[in-house]
Short mmCIF file of C-alpha atoms in Angstrom, two decimals:
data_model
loop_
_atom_site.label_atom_id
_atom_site.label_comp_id
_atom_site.label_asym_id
_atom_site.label_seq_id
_atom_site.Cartn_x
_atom_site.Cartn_y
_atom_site.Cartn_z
CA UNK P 1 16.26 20.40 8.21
CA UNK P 2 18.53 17.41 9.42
CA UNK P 3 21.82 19.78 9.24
CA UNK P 4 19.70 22.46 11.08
CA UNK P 5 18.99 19.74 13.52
CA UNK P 6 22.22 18.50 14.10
CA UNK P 7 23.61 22.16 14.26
CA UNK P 8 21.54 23.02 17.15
CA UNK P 9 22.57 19.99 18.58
CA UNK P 10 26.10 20.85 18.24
CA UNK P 11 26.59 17.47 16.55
CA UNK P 12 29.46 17.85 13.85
CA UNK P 13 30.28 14.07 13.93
CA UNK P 14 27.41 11.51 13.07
CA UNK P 15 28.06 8.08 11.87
CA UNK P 16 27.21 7.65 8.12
CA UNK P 17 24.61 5.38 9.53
CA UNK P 18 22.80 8.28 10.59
CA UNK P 19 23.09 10.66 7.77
CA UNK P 20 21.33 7.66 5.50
CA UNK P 21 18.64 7.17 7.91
CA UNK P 22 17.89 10.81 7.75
CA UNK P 23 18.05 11.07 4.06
CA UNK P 24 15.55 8.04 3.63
CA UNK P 25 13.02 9.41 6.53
CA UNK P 26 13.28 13.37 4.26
CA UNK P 27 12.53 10.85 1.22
CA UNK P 28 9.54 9.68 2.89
CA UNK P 29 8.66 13.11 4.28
CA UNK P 30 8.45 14.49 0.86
CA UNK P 31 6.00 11.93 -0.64
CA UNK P 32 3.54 12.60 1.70
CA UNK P 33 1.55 15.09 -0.23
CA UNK P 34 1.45 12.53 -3.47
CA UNK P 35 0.13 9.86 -0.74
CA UNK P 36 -2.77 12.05 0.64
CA UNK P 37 -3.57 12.62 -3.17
CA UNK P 38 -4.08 9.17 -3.92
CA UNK P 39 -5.49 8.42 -0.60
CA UNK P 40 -8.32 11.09 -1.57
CA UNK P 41 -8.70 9.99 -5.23
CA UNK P 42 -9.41 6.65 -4.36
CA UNK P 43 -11.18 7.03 -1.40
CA UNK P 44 -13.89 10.01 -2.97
CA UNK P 45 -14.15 7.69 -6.27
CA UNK P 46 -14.91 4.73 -4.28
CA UNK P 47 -17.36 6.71 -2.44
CA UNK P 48 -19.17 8.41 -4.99
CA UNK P 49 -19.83 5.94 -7.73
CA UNK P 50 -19.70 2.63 -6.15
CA UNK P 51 -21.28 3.91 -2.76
CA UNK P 52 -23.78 6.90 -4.16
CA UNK P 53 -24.07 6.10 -7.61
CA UNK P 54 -23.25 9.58 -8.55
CA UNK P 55 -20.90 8.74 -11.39
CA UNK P 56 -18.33 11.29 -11.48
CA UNK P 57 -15.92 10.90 -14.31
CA UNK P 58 -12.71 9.91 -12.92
CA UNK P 59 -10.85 13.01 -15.17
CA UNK P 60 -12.83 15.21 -13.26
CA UNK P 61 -12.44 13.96 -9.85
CA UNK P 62 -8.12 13.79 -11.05
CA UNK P 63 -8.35 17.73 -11.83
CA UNK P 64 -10.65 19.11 -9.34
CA UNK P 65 -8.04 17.28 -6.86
CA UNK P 66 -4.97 18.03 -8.44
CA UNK P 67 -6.45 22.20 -8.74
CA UNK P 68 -7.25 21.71 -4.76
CA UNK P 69 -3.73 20.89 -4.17
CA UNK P 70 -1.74 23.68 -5.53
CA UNK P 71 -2.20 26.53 -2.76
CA UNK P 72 -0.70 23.51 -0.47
CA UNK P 73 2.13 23.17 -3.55
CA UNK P 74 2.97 26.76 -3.20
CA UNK P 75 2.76 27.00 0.20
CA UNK P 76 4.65 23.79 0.67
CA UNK P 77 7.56 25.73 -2.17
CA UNK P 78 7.61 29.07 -0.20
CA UNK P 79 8.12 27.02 3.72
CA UNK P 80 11.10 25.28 2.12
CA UNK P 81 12.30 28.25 0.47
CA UNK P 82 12.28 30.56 3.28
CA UNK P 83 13.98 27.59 5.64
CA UNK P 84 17.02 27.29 3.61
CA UNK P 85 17.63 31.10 3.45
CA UNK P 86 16.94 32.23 7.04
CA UNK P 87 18.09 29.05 8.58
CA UNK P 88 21.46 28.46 9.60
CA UNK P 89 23.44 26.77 12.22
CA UNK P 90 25.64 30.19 13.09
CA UNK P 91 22.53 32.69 13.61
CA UNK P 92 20.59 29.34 15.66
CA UNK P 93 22.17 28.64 18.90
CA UNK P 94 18.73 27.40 20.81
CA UNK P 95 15.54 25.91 19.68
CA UNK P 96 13.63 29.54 21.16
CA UNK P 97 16.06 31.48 18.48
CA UNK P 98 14.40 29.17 16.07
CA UNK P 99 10.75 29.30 17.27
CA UNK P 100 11.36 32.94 17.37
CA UNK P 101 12.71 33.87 14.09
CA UNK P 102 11.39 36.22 11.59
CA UNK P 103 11.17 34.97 7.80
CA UNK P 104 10.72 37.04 4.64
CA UNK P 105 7.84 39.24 4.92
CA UNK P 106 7.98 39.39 8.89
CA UNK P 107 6.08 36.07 9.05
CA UNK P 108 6.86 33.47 11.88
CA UNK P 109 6.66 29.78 12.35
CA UNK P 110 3.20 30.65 13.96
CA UNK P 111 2.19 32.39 11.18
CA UNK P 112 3.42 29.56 8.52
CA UNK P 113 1.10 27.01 11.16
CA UNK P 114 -2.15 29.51 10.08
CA UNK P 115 -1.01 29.55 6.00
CA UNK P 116 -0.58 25.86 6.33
CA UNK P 117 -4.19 25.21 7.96
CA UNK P 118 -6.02 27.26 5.03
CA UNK P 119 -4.07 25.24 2.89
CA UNK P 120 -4.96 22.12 4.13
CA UNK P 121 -8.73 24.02 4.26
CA UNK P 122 -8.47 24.07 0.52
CA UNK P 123 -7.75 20.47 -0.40
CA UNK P 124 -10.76 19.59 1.39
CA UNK P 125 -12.96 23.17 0.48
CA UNK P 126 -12.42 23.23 -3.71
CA UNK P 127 -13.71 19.80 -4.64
CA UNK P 128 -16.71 20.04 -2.10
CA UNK P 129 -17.69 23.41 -3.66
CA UNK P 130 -17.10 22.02 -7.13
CA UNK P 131 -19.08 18.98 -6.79
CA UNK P 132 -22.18 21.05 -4.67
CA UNK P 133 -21.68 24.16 -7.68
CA UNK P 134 -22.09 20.70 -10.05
CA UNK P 135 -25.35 19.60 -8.28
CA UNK P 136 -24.00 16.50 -7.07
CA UNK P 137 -25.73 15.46 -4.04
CA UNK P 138 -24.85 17.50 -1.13
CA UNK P 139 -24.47 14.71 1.27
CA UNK P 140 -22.32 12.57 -0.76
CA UNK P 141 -20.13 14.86 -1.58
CA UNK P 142 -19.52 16.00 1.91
CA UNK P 143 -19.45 12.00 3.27
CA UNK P 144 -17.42 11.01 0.14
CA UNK P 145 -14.47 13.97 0.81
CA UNK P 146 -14.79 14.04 4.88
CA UNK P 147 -15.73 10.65 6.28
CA UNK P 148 -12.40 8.52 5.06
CA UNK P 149 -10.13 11.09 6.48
CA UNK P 150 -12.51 11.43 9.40
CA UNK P 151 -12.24 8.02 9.63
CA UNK P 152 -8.29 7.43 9.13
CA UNK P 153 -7.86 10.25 12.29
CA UNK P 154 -9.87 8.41 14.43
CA UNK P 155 -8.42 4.98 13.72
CA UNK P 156 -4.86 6.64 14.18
CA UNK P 157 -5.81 8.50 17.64
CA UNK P 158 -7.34 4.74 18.47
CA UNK P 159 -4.27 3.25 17.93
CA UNK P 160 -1.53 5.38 19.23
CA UNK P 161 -3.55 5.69 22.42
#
């Protein structure tokens, strides 16, 4: 994404400077998905046996998380794959050619916005229809997967306000 970037730019010479800071922010980038993991791990397990007392075995809660994630895994696989073959700096002259372009099976960046929304859907869907299909209570499930990223939105709209 950085050369496709910097092609659209017209940049061909960037300091080396540059080219590290970009590698080390696509580093971070790619972590992200292993971060909201463990952010939901923790955060659920906190909430449903120290807060409800539900005692959910923390193998469970590790595998009904990790099966929630892989729609976003494939999703995440097929984005990347579909960017480095229909991406290049010769057929991109302007950000609208980008916007605009047509990936493999006529979908669009629009399109790959909607696929990434269920995706994210289906973190957040599977475990809460697990745990309700498990008879755990209803309202901790739904406070103990919602409310900490609830929460963590409203903080971050609070503080980049």
């Amino acid at each position: 994404m950085n050369s496709l970037q910097l092609g659209m730019l017209n940049i061909t010479d960037i300091p080396q400077s540059y080219r590290i800071l970009f590698k080390v922010s696509s580093s971070i980038a790619s972590v992200i998905p292993i971060v909201i993991f463990l952010f939901l791990y923790f955060s659920s397990e906190i909430m449903f046996n120290d807060l409800f007392g539900e005692e959910i075995e923390k193998y469970v809660l590790l595998k009904i998380l990790g099966i929630s994630f892989i729609p976003m895994l494939i999703y995440q696989y097929f984005f990347w794959f579909n960017i480095l073959i229909y991406c290049n700096t010769i057929s991109i002259k302007e950000v609208s050619d980008f916007v605009n372009m047509t990936f493999m099976y006529g979908l669009t960046l629009e399109d790959f916005g909607f696929i990434n929304l269920i995706c994210w859907g289906a973190v957040y869907l599977v475990p809460v229809v697990y745990f309700i299909y498990k008879e755990v209570n209803f309202v901790s499930t739904i406070v103990s997967f919602l409310l900490p990223s609830f929460l963590t939105l409203f903080f971050y709209y609070i503080l980049t306000e």
